Tab-separated table of C-alpha atoms in Angstrom:
chain	number	residue	atom	x	y	z
A	1	MET	CA	122.743	29.733	62.614
A	2	PRO	CA	123.146	29.896	58.745
A	3	ASP	CA	124.443	33.134	57.342
A	4	TYR	CA	121.652	34.772	55.389
A	5	LYS	CA	123.652	37.777	54.299
A	6	ILE	CA	122.541	38.758	50.795
A	7	GLU	CA	124.993	40.133	48.273
A	8	GLY	CA	123.805	43.466	46.975
A	9	ALA	CA	121.424	44.158	49.810
A	10	THR	CA	121.835	47.261	51.906
A	11	ASP	CA	123.356	47.035	55.440
A	12	ALA	CA	119.870	47.753	56.839
A	13	GLN	CA	118.320	45.015	54.797
A	14	ASN	CA	120.934	42.468	55.932
A	15	ALA	CA	120.711	43.624	59.588
A	16	PHE	CA	116.953	43.140	59.616
A	17	LEU	CA	117.259	39.720	58.067
A	18	HIS	CA	119.889	38.702	60.454
A	19	ASP	CA	117.796	39.849	63.422
A	20	ILE	CA	114.854	37.842	62.183
A	21	ALA	CA	117.092	34.707	61.587
A	22	SER	CA	118.547	34.959	65.117
A	23	LYS	CA	115.066	35.087	66.695
A	24	PHE	CA	113.985	31.943	64.681
A	25	SER	CA	117.280	30.111	65.372
A	26	VAL	CA	117.034	27.029	67.647
A	27	THR	CA	120.034	25.420	69.299
A	28	ASP	CA	120.770	21.686	69.701
A	29	ALA	CA	120.435	22.149	73.496
A	30	HIS	CA	116.937	23.688	73.130
A	31	LEU	CA	115.933	20.834	70.679
A	32	GLY	CA	116.993	18.349	73.307
A	33	GLU	CA	115.027	20.078	75.975
A	34	LEU	CA	111.963	20.120	73.781
A	35	ALA	CA	112.311	16.354	73.128
A	36	HIS	CA	112.493	15.769	76.871
A	37	GLU	CA	109.433	17.879	77.486
A	38	VAL	CA	107.353	16.127	74.707
A	39	HIS	CA	108.338	12.777	76.387
A	40	THR	CA	107.175	14.171	79.780
A	41	TYR	CA	103.861	15.427	78.323
A	42	LEU	CA	103.217	11.964	76.817
A	43	THR	CA	103.986	10.189	80.019
A	44	ASN	CA	101.738	12.549	82.059
A	45	GLY	CA	98.946	12.140	79.533
A	46	LEU	CA	98.839	8.374	80.189
A	47	VAL	CA	98.022	9.196	83.812
A	48	SER	CA	95.266	11.659	83.424
A	49	ASP	CA	93.394	13.741	80.801
A	50	THR	CA	93.629	16.812	83.067
A	51	GLU	CA	97.413	16.984	83.699
A	52	PRO	CA	98.464	20.585	83.030
A	53	LYS	CA	101.730	19.489	81.541
A	54	GLY	CA	100.352	16.507	79.631
A	55	LEU	CA	98.931	15.704	76.180
A	56	PRO	CA	95.473	14.081	75.946
A	57	SER	CA	97.047	10.801	74.621
A	58	ARG	CA	93.680	9.259	73.473
A	59	VAL	CA	93.705	5.469	73.611
A	60	SER	CA	92.548	3.670	70.512
A	61	TYR	CA	91.299	0.068	70.134
A	62	ILE	CA	93.730	-0.385	67.158
A	63	LYS	CA	96.535	-2.740	68.229
A	64	SER	CA	100.095	-3.080	66.948
A	65	THR	CA	99.111	-6.546	65.686
A	66	ILE	CA	96.922	-5.133	63.132
A	67	SER	CA	99.648	-5.927	60.461
A	68	ASN	CA	98.888	-9.628	61.249
A	69	ASP	CA	95.192	-8.994	60.785
A	70	ILE	CA	95.879	-7.346	57.427
A	71	ARG	CA	98.154	-10.332	56.348
A	72	ALA	CA	95.321	-12.740	57.322
A	73	ALA	CA	92.824	-10.821	55.242
A	74	LYS	CA	95.165	-10.937	52.200
A	75	LYS	CA	95.150	-14.763	52.212
A	76	GLN	CA	91.579	-14.875	51.112
A	77	SER	CA	89.351	-12.702	48.907
A	78	SER	CA	88.570	-9.607	51.003
A	79	MET	CA	87.219	-6.018	50.464
A	80	ALA	CA	86.834	-3.110	52.774
A	81	LEU	CA	85.889	0.478	52.472
A	82	GLY	CA	87.509	3.531	54.147
A	83	LEU	CA	85.940	6.905	54.741
A	84	THR	CA	87.792	10.069	55.730
A	85	ILE	CA	85.768	12.986	57.189
A	86	SER	CA	88.088	16.069	56.986
A	87	THR	CA	86.407	18.923	58.802
A	88	SER	CA	89.443	21.159	58.232
A	89	THR	CA	89.307	20.943	54.440
A	90	HIS	CA	85.522	20.310	54.152
A	91	ARG	CA	86.039	17.118	52.151
A	92	MET	CA	85.180	13.494	52.475
A	93	LYS	CA	87.417	10.824	50.849
A	94	LEU	CA	86.394	7.230	50.070
A	95	ALA	CA	88.623	4.372	49.249
A	96	SER	CA	88.169	0.698	48.643
A	97	ILE	CA	90.820	-1.980	48.922
A	98	LYS	CA	90.409	-5.466	47.482
A	99	PHE	CA	92.584	-8.503	48.229
A	100	ASP	CA	92.863	-11.592	46.156
A	101	PRO	CA	95.424	-14.274	46.989
A	102	GLY	CA	98.300	-14.042	44.405
A	103	ALA	CA	97.069	-10.848	42.851
A	104	PRO	CA	98.026	-7.151	43.364
A	105	ASP	CA	95.896	-5.066	45.744
A	106	ILE	CA	93.155	-3.150	43.907
A	107	ILE	CA	92.652	0.343	45.417
A	108	ASN	CA	89.982	2.835	44.214
A	109	LYS	CA	89.739	6.403	45.611
A	110	GLN	CA	87.273	9.201	45.173
A	111	VAL	CA	86.922	12.702	46.786
A	112	PHE	CA	83.717	14.573	47.744
A	113	HIS	CA	83.223	18.078	48.931
A	114	ILE	CA	81.096	18.682	52.061
A	115	ARG	CA	78.291	21.072	51.469
A	116	ASP	CA	78.483	24.555	53.055
A	117	ASN	CA	75.065	24.318	54.802
A	118	VAL	CA	75.927	21.237	56.949
A	119	ASP	CA	74.889	22.360	60.380
A	120	SER	CA	74.247	19.200	62.370
A	121	ALA	CA	75.869	15.875	63.045
A	122	ALA	CA	72.843	14.099	61.513
A	123	THR	CA	73.215	16.066	58.314
A	124	LEU	CA	76.956	15.247	58.106
A	125	CYS	CA	76.394	11.614	58.623
A	126	GLU	CA	73.650	11.537	55.924
A	127	GLU	CA	75.908	13.243	53.484
A	128	ALA	CA	78.576	10.529	54.223
A	129	ALA	CA	76.115	7.762	53.531
A	130	VAL	CA	75.084	9.423	50.229
A	131	HIS	CA	78.786	9.598	49.246
A	132	VAL	CA	79.186	5.948	50.185
A	133	ALA	CA	76.175	5.096	47.986
A	134	GLN	CA	77.597	7.030	45.138
A	135	PHE	CA	81.022	5.333	45.544
A	136	ILE	CA	79.675	1.765	45.695
A	137	ASN	CA	77.526	2.353	42.686
A	138	THR	CA	80.400	3.956	40.753
A	139	HIS	CA	82.580	0.930	41.493
A	140	GLU	CA	79.845	-1.619	41.192
A	141	ILE	CA	80.321	-3.023	44.663
A	142	LYS	CA	77.485	-5.516	45.336
A	143	GLU	CA	78.637	-7.598	48.339
A	144	HIS	CA	78.456	-6.662	51.998
A	145	VAL	CA	81.598	-4.799	53.043
A	146	PRO	CA	82.960	-3.344	56.223
A	147	LEU	CA	83.573	0.378	56.510
A	148	GLY	CA	86.434	2.001	58.498
A	149	VAL	CA	85.735	5.622	59.309
A	150	THR	CA	88.478	8.052	60.210
A	151	ILE	CA	88.061	11.685	61.146
A	152	ASP	CA	90.408	14.590	61.828
A	153	LEU	CA	88.972	15.279	65.316
A	154	PRO	CA	89.925	13.770	68.618
A	155	LEU	CA	87.829	10.640	69.553
A	156	GLU	CA	87.116	9.094	72.865
A	157	GLU	CA	86.904	5.436	71.785
A	158	LYS	CA	84.589	3.170	73.711
A	159	SER	CA	84.927	0.157	71.378
A	160	LYS	CA	86.552	-0.747	68.176
A	161	CYS	CA	83.762	0.584	66.117
A	162	GLY	CA	82.408	3.430	68.388
A	163	GLY	CA	83.978	6.730	69.284
A	164	ARG	CA	82.581	10.042	70.403
A	165	VAL	CA	84.158	13.325	69.332
A	166	ALA	CA	85.938	14.522	72.445
A	167	GLU	CA	84.060	17.149	74.552
A	168	ASP	CA	87.267	19.244	74.832
A	169	SER	CA	87.903	19.307	71.054
A	170	ARG	CA	88.875	22.896	70.256
A	171	THR	CA	88.831	22.716	66.431
A	172	CYS	CA	85.374	21.398	65.590
A	173	ALA	CA	81.862	22.808	65.271
A	174	GLY	CA	79.940	22.642	68.466
A	175	PHE	CA	77.280	20.330	67.102
A	176	LEU	CA	79.967	17.535	66.616
A	177	ARG	CA	81.193	17.460	70.189
A	178	ASN	CA	80.293	14.220	72.071
A	179	VAL	CA	78.816	12.804	68.864
A	180	ASP	CA	79.303	9.042	68.138
A	181	ILE	CA	80.446	9.200	64.508
A	182	ALA	CA	80.170	5.413	63.889
A	183	GLN	CA	76.660	5.301	65.195
A	184	GLY	CA	75.539	8.212	63.153
A	185	VAL	CA	76.993	7.050	59.895
A	186	ASP	CA	75.762	3.466	60.449
A	187	ALA	CA	72.203	4.774	61.031
A	188	ALA	CA	72.375	6.786	57.865
A	189	LEU	CA	73.732	3.771	55.838
A	190	LEU	CA	70.828	1.582	57.245
A	191	ARG	CA	68.197	4.244	56.090
A	192	LEU	CA	69.624	4.038	52.580
A	193	HIS	CA	69.552	0.155	52.692
A	194	LEU	CA	73.331	-0.041	51.784
A	195	PRO	CA	75.271	-3.289	52.166
A	196	VAL	CA	77.874	-1.496	54.325
A	197	ARG	CA	78.474	-1.429	58.071
A	198	VAL	CA	80.953	0.548	60.267
A	199	THR	CA	83.401	-1.740	61.895
A	200	ALA	CA	86.079	0.670	63.069
A	201	THR	CA	86.383	4.359	63.932
A	202	THR	CA	89.698	6.168	64.349
A	203	ASN	CA	91.380	9.538	64.263
A	204	CYS	CA	93.287	10.244	61.022
A	205	VAL	CA	96.722	9.833	62.600
A	206	ILE	CA	95.845	6.360	63.807
A	207	SER	CA	94.622	5.291	60.324
A	208	SER	CA	97.741	6.724	58.742
A	209	MET	CA	99.853	4.514	61.081
A	210	VAL	CA	97.774	1.542	59.992
A	211	ALA	CA	98.284	2.391	56.367
A	212	ALA	CA	102.013	2.479	56.941
A	213	GLN	CA	101.888	-0.911	58.558
A	214	HIS	CA	100.426	-2.343	55.366
A	215	HIS	CA	103.805	-1.674	53.636
A	216	PHE	CA	106.014	-1.548	56.733
A	217	PRO	CA	104.685	-3.982	59.297
A	218	SER	CA	107.041	-2.955	62.056
A	219	THR	CA	105.840	0.709	62.043
A	220	SER	CA	105.279	1.905	65.612
A	221	ALA	CA	104.885	5.660	65.291
A	222	ALA	CA	103.372	8.025	62.755
A	223	LEU	CA	103.593	11.713	61.973
A	224	ILE	CA	100.978	13.769	60.000
A	225	LEU	CA	102.171	17.046	58.428
A	226	ASN	CA	99.006	18.527	57.043
A	227	HIS	CA	96.917	21.599	57.596
A	228	GLY	CA	97.604	20.783	61.219
A	229	ILE	CA	100.024	18.358	62.885
A	230	ASN	CA	99.572	15.191	64.866
A	231	ALA	CA	101.468	12.068	65.783
A	232	ALA	CA	100.707	8.555	67.014
A	233	TYR	CA	102.593	5.650	68.557
A	234	TYR	CA	101.976	2.214	70.103
A	235	GLU	CA	101.980	2.044	73.895
A	236	ALA	CA	102.065	-0.841	76.414
A	237	PRO	CA	98.592	-1.036	78.070
A	238	GLN	CA	100.188	-1.616	81.488
A	239	LYS	CA	101.721	1.788	81.301
A	240	ILE	CA	98.389	3.646	80.735
A	241	SER	CA	97.267	4.412	84.141
A	242	LYS	CA	93.981	6.134	83.098
A	243	LEU	CA	92.877	3.101	80.992
A	244	ALA	CA	89.416	2.143	82.178
A	245	ASN	CA	88.731	-0.732	79.794
A	246	ALA	CA	89.644	-4.053	81.514
A	247	GLU	CA	90.048	-5.913	78.336
A	248	LEU	CA	92.627	-3.509	76.863
A	249	GLY	CA	94.383	-3.154	80.177
A	250	ALA	CA	94.919	-6.811	80.489
A	251	SER	CA	96.287	-7.160	76.997
A	252	SER	CA	99.942	-7.848	76.317
A	253	THR	CA	99.620	-6.189	72.889
A	254	ARG	CA	100.460	-2.532	72.480
A	255	VAL	CA	97.650	-0.137	71.632
A	256	ALA	CA	97.617	2.904	69.460
A	257	ILE	CA	97.828	6.347	71.094
A	258	ASN	CA	96.658	9.528	69.444
A	259	THR	CA	98.966	12.021	71.119
A	260	GLU	CA	97.201	15.231	69.810
A	261	LEU	CA	100.632	16.715	69.326
A	262	ALA	CA	99.149	20.001	68.102
A	263	ARG	CA	98.284	20.749	71.748
A	264	PHE	CA	101.843	20.557	72.878
A	265	GLY	CA	103.268	23.943	74.158
A	266	GLU	CA	100.351	24.932	76.348
A	267	ASN	CA	101.984	25.450	79.757
A	268	SER	CA	105.310	24.661	78.243
A	269	SER	CA	108.621	25.983	79.721
A	270	VAL	CA	110.558	25.125	76.552
A	271	VAL	CA	108.517	26.304	73.529
A	272	GLN	CA	109.764	29.826	72.671
A	273	PRO	CA	107.413	31.646	70.254
A	274	THR	CA	108.652	34.784	68.621
A	275	MET	CA	106.741	38.029	68.476
A	276	TRP	CA	105.427	36.941	65.038
A	277	ASP	CA	104.173	33.661	66.501
A	278	HIS	CA	102.411	35.642	69.250
A	279	ARG	CA	100.787	37.755	66.573
A	280	ILE	CA	99.543	34.629	64.750
A	281	ASP	CA	98.177	33.263	67.953
A	282	ARG	CA	96.477	36.610	69.024
A	283	GLU	CA	94.713	36.862	65.678
A	284	SER	CA	93.679	33.178	65.479
A	285	THR	CA	90.256	31.725	66.444
A	286	ASN	CA	91.791	29.652	69.274
A	287	THR	CA	94.131	32.094	71.030
A	288	GLY	CA	96.344	30.410	73.653
A	289	PHE	CA	95.763	26.982	72.340
A	290	HIS	CA	97.588	24.637	69.915
A	291	VAL	CA	100.690	26.703	70.533
A	292	PHE	CA	103.135	24.188	69.003
A	293	GLU	CA	100.988	23.696	65.862
A	294	LYS	CA	101.046	27.364	65.135
A	295	LEU	CA	104.850	27.276	64.903
A	296	VAL	CA	105.130	24.285	62.578
A	297	ALA	CA	101.929	23.441	60.614
A	298	ASP	CA	100.912	24.134	57.032
A	299	LYS	CA	98.010	26.328	58.092
A	300	TYR	CA	100.291	28.835	59.675
A	301	LEU	CA	103.781	28.777	57.979
A	302	GLY	CA	102.781	30.903	55.048
A	303	GLU	CA	101.165	33.443	57.325
A	304	ILE	CA	104.300	33.788	59.348
A	305	VAL	CA	106.241	34.490	56.179
A	306	ARG	CA	103.643	37.022	55.124
A	307	ASN	CA	103.988	38.749	58.409
A	308	LEU	CA	107.781	38.970	58.044
A	309	ILE	CA	107.433	40.304	54.583
A	310	THR	CA	105.010	43.005	55.733
A	311	ASP	CA	107.434	43.980	58.481
A	312	PHE	CA	110.126	44.441	55.814
A	313	MET	CA	107.633	46.525	53.919
A	314	ASP	CA	106.787	48.604	56.885
A	315	ALA	CA	110.554	49.259	57.394
A	316	GLN	CA	110.694	50.174	53.609
A	317	LEU	CA	113.405	47.586	53.167
A	318	ILE	CA	111.626	45.499	50.381
A	319	PHE	CA	109.950	46.323	47.088
A	320	ALA	CA	110.001	49.625	45.281
A	321	ARG	CA	108.074	52.394	47.295
A	322	ASP	CA	105.444	52.832	44.566
A	323	THR	CA	104.599	49.138	44.446
A	324	ASP	CA	100.993	48.168	45.146
A	325	VAL	CA	101.226	45.732	48.015
A	326	THR	CA	97.562	45.628	48.902
A	327	THR	CA	97.333	41.805	48.485
A	328	PHE	CA	100.197	41.315	50.972
A	329	SER	CA	98.141	43.135	53.524
A	330	GLU	CA	95.368	40.509	53.437
A	331	PRO	CA	95.881	37.709	56.077
A	332	TYR	CA	96.697	34.209	54.769
A	333	THR	CA	97.301	35.300	51.223
A	334	PHE	CA	100.788	33.863	51.213
A	335	PHE	CA	100.030	30.191	51.088
A	336	THR	CA	102.398	27.666	52.579
A	337	SER	CA	102.582	25.959	49.189
A	338	TYR	CA	104.375	29.102	47.922
A	339	MET	CA	107.296	28.264	50.323
A	340	SER	CA	108.576	25.761	47.751
A	341	ILE	CA	110.191	28.785	46.114
A	342	MET	CA	112.968	28.418	48.581
A	343	GLU	CA	114.248	25.593	46.420
A	344	ASP	CA	114.686	27.965	43.462
A	345	THR	CA	118.445	27.971	42.613
A	346	SER	CA	118.226	29.688	39.141
A	347	SER	CA	120.624	32.558	38.604
A	348	ASP	CA	117.799	35.174	38.770
A	349	LEU	CA	115.457	33.298	41.100
A	350	HIS	CA	112.921	33.121	38.305
A	351	ASP	CA	110.348	31.088	40.209
A	352	VAL	CA	110.399	33.532	43.175
A	353	GLY	CA	109.897	36.510	40.892
A	354	GLY	CA	107.160	34.791	38.928
A	355	LEU	CA	105.186	33.864	42.048
A	356	LEU	CA	105.472	37.405	43.475
A	357	GLN	CA	104.230	38.762	40.110
A	358	ALA	CA	101.354	36.276	39.555
A	359	GLY	CA	100.227	35.983	43.216
A	360	PHE	CA	100.737	39.622	44.355
A	361	ASN	CA	101.296	41.698	41.230
A	362	VAL	CA	104.717	42.727	42.570
A	363	GLN	CA	107.700	43.413	40.408
A	364	ALA	CA	110.461	42.223	42.688
A	365	SER	CA	114.191	43.072	42.316
A	366	TYR	CA	116.748	40.331	42.598
A	367	VAL	CA	117.521	41.432	46.181
A	368	ASP	CA	113.792	41.362	47.033
A	369	ARG	CA	113.589	37.842	45.686
A	370	GLN	CA	116.530	36.724	47.747
A	371	ILE	CA	114.918	38.208	50.932
A	372	VAL	CA	111.588	36.433	50.292
A	373	ARG	CA	113.377	33.091	49.619
A	374	ALA	CA	115.414	33.597	52.784
A	375	LEU	CA	112.447	34.248	54.918
A	376	CYS	CA	110.757	31.061	53.610
A	377	HIS	CA	113.828	29.129	54.477
A	378	ILE	CA	114.127	30.612	57.947
A	379	VAL	CA	110.523	29.786	58.931
A	380	SER	CA	110.444	26.332	57.356
A	381	MET	CA	113.762	25.154	58.861
A	382	ARG	CA	112.773	26.403	62.307
A	383	ALA	CA	109.489	24.481	62.041
A	384	ALA	CA	111.112	21.317	60.706
A	385	LYS	CA	113.694	21.286	63.535
A	386	LEU	CA	111.021	21.694	66.187
A	387	VAL	CA	108.958	18.919	64.740
A	388	GLY	CA	112.087	16.691	64.505
A	389	ALA	CA	112.791	17.246	68.149
A	390	ALA	CA	109.137	16.374	69.076
A	391	VAL	CA	109.327	13.242	67.011
A	392	ALA	CA	112.560	12.298	68.895
A	393	GLY	CA	110.513	12.593	72.104
A	394	ILE	CA	107.811	10.298	70.660
A	395	VAL	CA	110.401	7.835	69.540
A	396	LYS	CA	111.719	7.627	73.038
A	397	LYS	CA	108.249	6.889	74.329
A	398	ALA	CA	107.567	4.336	71.616
A	399	SER	CA	110.805	2.600	72.287
A	400	GLU	CA	110.072	2.370	76.044
A	401	ALA	CA	106.828	0.497	75.210
A	402	ARG	CA	108.786	-2.236	73.228
A	403	ASP	CA	110.302	-5.439	74.675
A	404	ASP	CA	113.158	-5.343	72.098
A	405	GLN	CA	115.904	-2.943	71.158
A	406	GLU	CA	115.010	-2.658	67.524
A	407	PRO	CA	114.878	0.817	65.932
A	408	VAL	CA	111.488	2.608	66.036
A	409	VAL	CA	109.951	2.792	62.581
A	410	VAL	CA	108.141	6.073	61.967
A	411	SER	CA	105.857	6.938	59.026
A	412	ILE	CA	105.405	10.474	57.726
A	413	SER	CA	102.428	11.458	55.635
A	414	GLY	CA	100.521	14.620	54.761
A	415	GLN	CA	100.645	17.324	52.133
A	416	LEU	CA	103.783	18.850	53.400
A	417	THR	CA	105.659	15.775	52.344
A	418	GLU	CA	104.922	16.746	48.806
A	419	MET	CA	105.008	20.434	48.785
A	420	ASN	CA	108.124	20.977	50.937
A	421	GLN	CA	110.718	18.286	50.658
A	422	PRO	CA	113.432	20.297	52.480
A	423	TYR	CA	111.095	20.501	55.515
A	424	VAL	CA	110.601	16.792	55.626
A	425	GLU	CA	114.386	16.132	55.092
A	426	CYS	CA	115.269	18.455	57.881
A	427	THR	CA	112.655	16.951	60.200
A	428	ILE	CA	114.088	13.459	59.696
A	429	LYS	CA	117.705	14.656	60.105
A	430	THR	CA	116.871	16.523	63.314
A	431	ALA	CA	114.841	13.567	64.816
A	432	LYS	CA	117.781	11.222	64.154
A	433	ARG	CA	120.331	13.646	65.687
A	434	VAL	CA	118.263	14.411	68.768
A	435	ALA	CA	117.483	10.683	69.133
A	436	ARG	CA	121.193	9.933	69.356
A	437	THR	CA	121.601	12.410	72.180
A	438	LEU	CA	118.856	10.561	74.022
A	439	ASP	CA	120.826	7.325	73.695
A	440	LEU	CA	118.229	5.808	71.446
A	441	CYS	CA	118.646	3.639	68.375
A	442	GLU	CA	118.459	5.718	65.327
A	443	PRO	CA	114.749	5.706	64.080
A	444	VAL	CA	113.878	4.546	60.629
A	445	PHE	CA	111.631	6.850	58.536
A	446	ASN	CA	109.220	6.021	55.673
A	447	VAL	CA	107.617	8.911	53.797
A	448	LEU	CA	104.201	7.848	52.471
A	449	GLY	CA	103.020	10.970	50.748
A	450	GLU	CA	99.833	13.015	51.011
A	451	ASP	CA	96.860	10.775	51.946
A	452	GLY	CA	97.336	7.370	53.402
A	453	TYR	CA	94.695	7.603	56.031
A	454	THR	CA	91.628	6.722	53.819
A	455	VAL	CA	93.205	3.412	52.802
A	456	GLY	CA	94.279	3.092	56.476
A	457	ALA	CA	90.647	3.462	57.539
A	458	ALA	CA	89.648	0.635	55.208
A	459	LEU	CA	92.474	-1.525	56.595
A	460	SER	CA	91.434	-0.694	60.147
A	461	SER	CA	88.130	-2.528	59.483
A	462	PHE	CA	90.160	-5.858	59.437
A	463	SER	CA	91.259	-5.256	63.008
A	464	LYS	CA	90.429	-8.153	65.386
């Protein structure tokens, strides 16, 4: 465990900080156990959707050979559209990708906000169609083009272009459960007489893996670090006992699996939440669910730090006693993006002080600034190590699905890749270290940045 002792702090301040650091500390042995349990949950999830110690492991119609399909599309003039429906950020994103032999790829993107009064699946699909119309008019697209749709909800895919939002989805509005997104969007496009048809529907983590394959064709696993967390990998159909589709089951080509990693931790004997994690869970809208996600995802990391700061405040171990700390008492006011201040190495921690002044109207002493920076580092590194161990478990599963001994290539995307570089670096370092203890080839990582899945959705439309 790193020594977080702060020079100039009182013994009480350092003791409290040390106690927090010890509770958030994770050993290599624990990380190894976590990787093994993730692997077990993935294996069980391929047998049944109702395994108590299993992840849903949703099967996709996207195959590992899609990189060949993309290469074939690039040999002729081709265009496709991608649509992301993000229910967590209330946004839709559209992208077009155009291939011409011998010419650079042409990619256009546009972001739209989902209206607040959307209260039905039909209304959501109609809004998507309107935004598609705006996009093709803006970019003067006249020809008939395929559309790949991706959404941040779990899908039960019944065909390459059809997938219903899973009945057991715990993060979506009730009116979206069991809705066929492709069917709804396609019907709305027809009503507007648009030259666009849905040809693929995926979860965002699948489309992010496809986007990675465009640049790194051997990619066989993907991790999203966004408002939430998720991962995907390619699995051999013969190992998916629950697979009902005879065509997929008879295929020798690996198929994409949406692991729904956020749900890991439910019924776990390894995940060890702290009292602060239990507090976050108790006050959340889905108490008892998505346990792992609440330890590691962007949505929650800043709130964990805020809770630690308020405990320091309650113990009167931070900030002057006459400081107005009203804003700190409001939930989710310490955004995860603020945690980038842990990279501040200036002599007076200028960035830390500036953030506390601008965001919370708090004049922080140098010791106060060091405490806040240390808390950000403690929470961030715990999360990164846990994610790294989980990725090692996924790498083990992905390597077992392959016929060769080549290293598993993993893509990482999402907003945390840009707002918290130390988090990503620690995740990769931990995954490699734990993978070695599992006797695996060291995985290869490619960091793609914030948003690859809209382009990935467009590329998915080329899938054969």
